């Protein structure tokens, strides 16, 4: 049994509810314990994971959020920098599944957040468990 922390950027609550449900279902189906930590936006997720990893309380992490393009360049920053920082943490050996949706509109987000459709939350949970398994194999 592993200890998993879901770090969610609760920018769109109704979408996060579906993503977190999908991730939680996947993790609990494998007998793991799950905690959820909420931050304001996707740009805060990497920092929160970094802080939690310092405490060595969890074995793996799932990043959950939704970034929907607006009128300005800020979408590129939020989407790109959160992904880049999460990738940097994984390259440091932290097992993280990235379930941050980066989409053009809410319709695209709904399809990907819904556990009965593309279930990107569950997919991110699977990715976190895959990296944790590799840590155990190569650690
Ligand atoms: N526009 C979205 C944001 N923007 C907020 C940033 O993530 C960050 O919280 C802010 O810049 C303060 O540091 N965040 C999302 O998660 N989704 C968005 O669509
Ligand atoms: C992804 C974003 O930061 C976006 O929601 C912000 O919208 P805008 O670019 O219209 O300020």
GROMACS .gro file of C-alpha atoms and ligand atoms in nm:
model
  169
    1UNK     CA    1   0.000   0.000   0.000
    2UNK     CA    2   0.139   0.341  -0.100
    3UNK     CA    3   0.061   0.688   0.032
    4UNK     CA    4  -0.052   0.911  -0.255
    5UNK     CA    5  -0.106   1.286  -0.246
    6UNK     CA    6  -0.336   1.442  -0.503
    7UNK     CA    7  -0.245   1.810  -0.546
    8UNK     CA    8  -0.536   1.984  -0.715
    9UNK     CA    9  -0.551   2.336  -0.853
   10UNK     CA   10  -0.914   2.415  -0.787
   11UNK     CA   11  -0.967   2.673  -1.063
   12UNK     CA   12  -1.280   2.501  -1.201
   13UNK     CA   13  -1.436   2.311  -0.911
   14UNK     CA   14  -1.689   2.107  -1.111
   15UNK     CA   15  -1.420   1.981  -1.346
   16UNK     CA   16  -1.182   1.906  -1.062
   17UNK     CA   17  -1.447   1.701  -0.886
   18UNK     CA   18  -1.456   1.463  -1.184
   19UNK     CA   19  -1.077   1.451  -1.226
   20UNK     CA   20  -1.017   1.385  -0.856
   21UNK     CA   21  -1.290   1.117  -0.854
   22UNK     CA   22  -1.123   0.939  -1.144
   23UNK     CA   23  -0.779   0.956  -0.984
   24UNK     CA   24  -0.909   0.849  -0.643
   25UNK     CA   25  -1.098   0.552  -0.792
   26UNK     CA   26  -0.785   0.424  -0.966
   27UNK     CA   27  -0.566   0.466  -0.659
   28UNK     CA   28  -0.811   0.312  -0.411
   29UNK     CA   29  -0.881   0.020  -0.647
   30UNK     CA   30  -0.513  -0.072  -0.595
   31UNK     CA   31  -0.539  -0.040  -0.217
   32UNK     CA   32  -0.346   0.285  -0.178
   33UNK     CA   33  -0.425   0.563   0.068
   34UNK     CA   34  -0.516   0.901  -0.082
   35UNK     CA   35  -0.500   1.254   0.051
   36UNK     CA   36  -0.598   1.569  -0.138
   37UNK     CA   37  -0.423   1.906  -0.111
   38UNK     CA   38  -0.580   2.209  -0.278
   39UNK     CA   39  -0.388   2.507  -0.424
   40UNK     CA   40  -0.522   2.813  -0.611
   41UNK     CA   41  -0.397   2.736  -0.961
   42UNK     CA   42  -0.182   2.510  -1.177
   43UNK     CA   43   0.123   2.730  -1.128
   44UNK     CA   44   0.116   2.645  -0.756
   45UNK     CA   45   0.106   2.268  -0.807
   46UNK     CA   46   0.479   2.206  -0.863
   47UNK     CA   47   0.577   2.411  -0.559
   48UNK     CA   48   0.325   2.230  -0.343
   49UNK     CA   49   0.454   1.891  -0.458
   50UNK     CA   50   0.812   2.002  -0.396
   51UNK     CA   51   0.726   2.111  -0.041
   52UNK     CA   52   0.535   1.788   0.029
   53UNK     CA   53   0.821   1.578  -0.110
   54UNK     CA   54   1.060   1.749   0.132
   55UNK     CA   55   0.844   1.621   0.417
   56UNK     CA   56   0.877   1.262   0.287
   57UNK     CA   57   0.519   1.179   0.387
   58UNK     CA   58   0.404   1.043   0.050
   59UNK     CA   59   0.524   0.787  -0.203
   60UNK     CA   60   0.376   0.944  -0.515
   61UNK     CA   61   0.176   1.242  -0.635
   62UNK     CA   62  -0.102   1.317  -0.881
   63UNK     CA   63  -0.131   1.671  -1.018
   64UNK     CA   64  -0.490   1.766  -1.102
   65UNK     CA   65  -0.610   2.088  -1.265
   66UNK     CA   66  -0.770   2.251  -1.565
   67UNK     CA   67  -0.618   2.529  -1.773
   68UNK     CA   68  -0.858   2.677  -2.030
   69UNK     CA   69  -0.725   2.921  -2.290
   70UNK     CA   70  -0.839   3.280  -2.242
   71UNK     CA   71  -0.762   3.597  -2.436
   72UNK     CA   72  -0.396   3.642  -2.347
   73UNK     CA   73  -0.060   3.471  -2.352
   74UNK     CA   74  -0.115   3.365  -1.991
   75UNK     CA   75  -0.248   3.026  -2.106
   76UNK     CA   76   0.096   2.939  -2.247
   77UNK     CA   77   0.262   3.037  -1.923
   78UNK     CA   78   0.024   2.848  -1.695
   79UNK     CA   79   0.003   2.538  -1.914
   80UNK     CA   80   0.366   2.531  -2.017
   81UNK     CA   81   0.534   2.624  -1.693
   82UNK     CA   82   0.327   2.392  -1.476
   83UNK     CA   83   0.408   2.102  -1.709
   84UNK     CA   84   0.776   2.198  -1.728
   85UNK     CA   85   0.812   2.225  -1.350
   86UNK     CA   86   0.633   1.895  -1.292
   87UNK     CA   87   0.861   1.728  -1.546
   88UNK     CA   88   1.163   1.871  -1.365
   89UNK     CA   89   1.039   1.719  -1.038
   90UNK     CA   90   0.989   1.379  -1.201
   91UNK     CA   91   1.344   1.401  -1.340
   92UNK     CA   92   1.453   1.452  -0.979
   93UNK     CA   93   1.298   1.115  -0.900
   94UNK     CA   94   0.958   1.219  -0.763
   95UNK     CA   95   0.675   0.997  -0.892
   96UNK     CA   96   0.414   1.234  -1.033
   97UNK     CA   97   0.126   1.175  -1.273
   98UNK     CA   98   0.024   1.491  -1.456
   99UNK     CA   99  -0.354   1.528  -1.478
  100UNK     CA  100  -0.359   1.898  -1.558
  101UNK     CA  101  -0.589   1.950  -1.857
  102UNK     CA  102  -0.473   2.219  -2.101
  103UNK     CA  103  -0.764   2.279  -2.333
  104UNK     CA  104  -0.928   2.533  -2.561
  105UNK     CA  105  -1.272   2.533  -2.399
  106UNK     CA  106  -1.494   2.379  -2.133
  107UNK     CA  107  -1.643   2.124  -2.372
  108UNK     CA  108  -1.299   1.973  -2.429
  109UNK     CA  109  -1.238   1.977  -2.055
  110UNK     CA  110  -1.564   1.798  -1.969
  111UNK     CA  111  -1.491   1.505  -2.201
  112UNK     CA  112  -1.141   1.463  -2.054
  113UNK     CA  113  -1.241   1.513  -1.691
  114UNK     CA  114  -1.531   1.267  -1.697
  115UNK     CA  115  -1.424   0.928  -1.557
  116UNK     CA  116  -1.683   0.767  -1.788
  117UNK     CA  117  -1.523   0.927  -2.093
  118UNK     CA  118  -1.149   1.005  -2.127
  119UNK     CA  119  -1.083   0.987  -1.749
  120UNK     CA  120  -0.761   1.190  -1.752
  121UNK     CA  121  -0.763   1.190  -1.372
  122UNK     CA  122  -0.752   0.811  -1.365
  123UNK     CA  123  -0.488   0.814  -1.637
  124UNK     CA  124  -0.268   1.046  -1.430
  125UNK     CA  125  -0.308   0.817  -1.129
  126UNK     CA  126  -0.194   0.521  -1.340
  127UNK     CA  127   0.111   0.719  -1.451
  128UNK     CA  128   0.204   0.804  -1.091
  129UNK     CA  129   0.178   0.436  -0.993
  130UNK     CA  130   0.388   0.336  -1.294
  131UNK     CA  131   0.668   0.571  -1.187
  132UNK     CA  132   0.640   0.449  -0.827
  133UNK     CA  133   0.677   0.094  -0.952
  134UNK     CA  134   0.993   0.194  -1.142
  135UNK     CA  135   1.131   0.359  -0.828
  136UNK     CA  136   1.079   0.033  -0.641
  137UNK     CA  137   1.241  -0.162  -0.925
  138UNK     CA  138   1.544   0.064  -0.978
  139UNK     CA  139   1.559   0.249  -0.645
  140LIG     N1  140  -0.607   3.069  -1.583
  140LIG     C1  141  -0.585   2.957  -1.505
  140LIG     C2  142  -0.502   2.960  -1.394
  140LIG     N2  143  -0.440   3.076  -1.360
  140LIG     C3  144  -0.387   3.099  -1.226
  140LIG     C4  145  -0.244   3.050  -1.211
  140LIG     O1  146  -0.237   2.907  -1.212
  140LIG     C5  147  -0.186   3.097  -1.077
  140LIG     O2  148  -0.267   3.048  -0.972
  140LIG     C6  149  -0.180   3.249  -1.070
  140LIG     O3  150  -0.106   3.298  -1.181
  140LIG     C7  151  -0.116   3.298  -0.940
  140LIG     O4  152   0.014   3.245  -0.928
  140LIG     N3  153  -0.481   2.848  -1.320
  140LIG     C8  154  -0.544   2.730  -1.353
  140LIG     O5  155  -0.524   2.627  -1.285
  140LIG     N4  156  -0.626   2.724  -1.462
  140LIG     C9  157  -0.650   2.835  -1.539
  140LIG     O6  158  -0.726   2.826  -1.640
  141LIG     C1  159  -0.520   3.009  -1.872
  141LIG     C2  160  -0.540   3.146  -1.821
  141LIG     O1  161  -0.456   3.204  -1.755
  141LIG     C3  162  -0.663   3.214  -1.868
  141LIG     O2  163  -0.774   3.153  -1.808
  141LIG     C4  164  -0.661   3.359  -1.830
  141LIG     O3  165  -0.753   3.420  -1.915
  141LIG     P1  166  -0.710   3.553  -1.994
  141LIG     O4  167  -0.594   3.512  -2.084
  141LIG     O5  168  -0.832   3.591  -2.075
  141LIG     O6  169  -0.671   3.655  -1.891
   0.00000   0.00000   0.00000
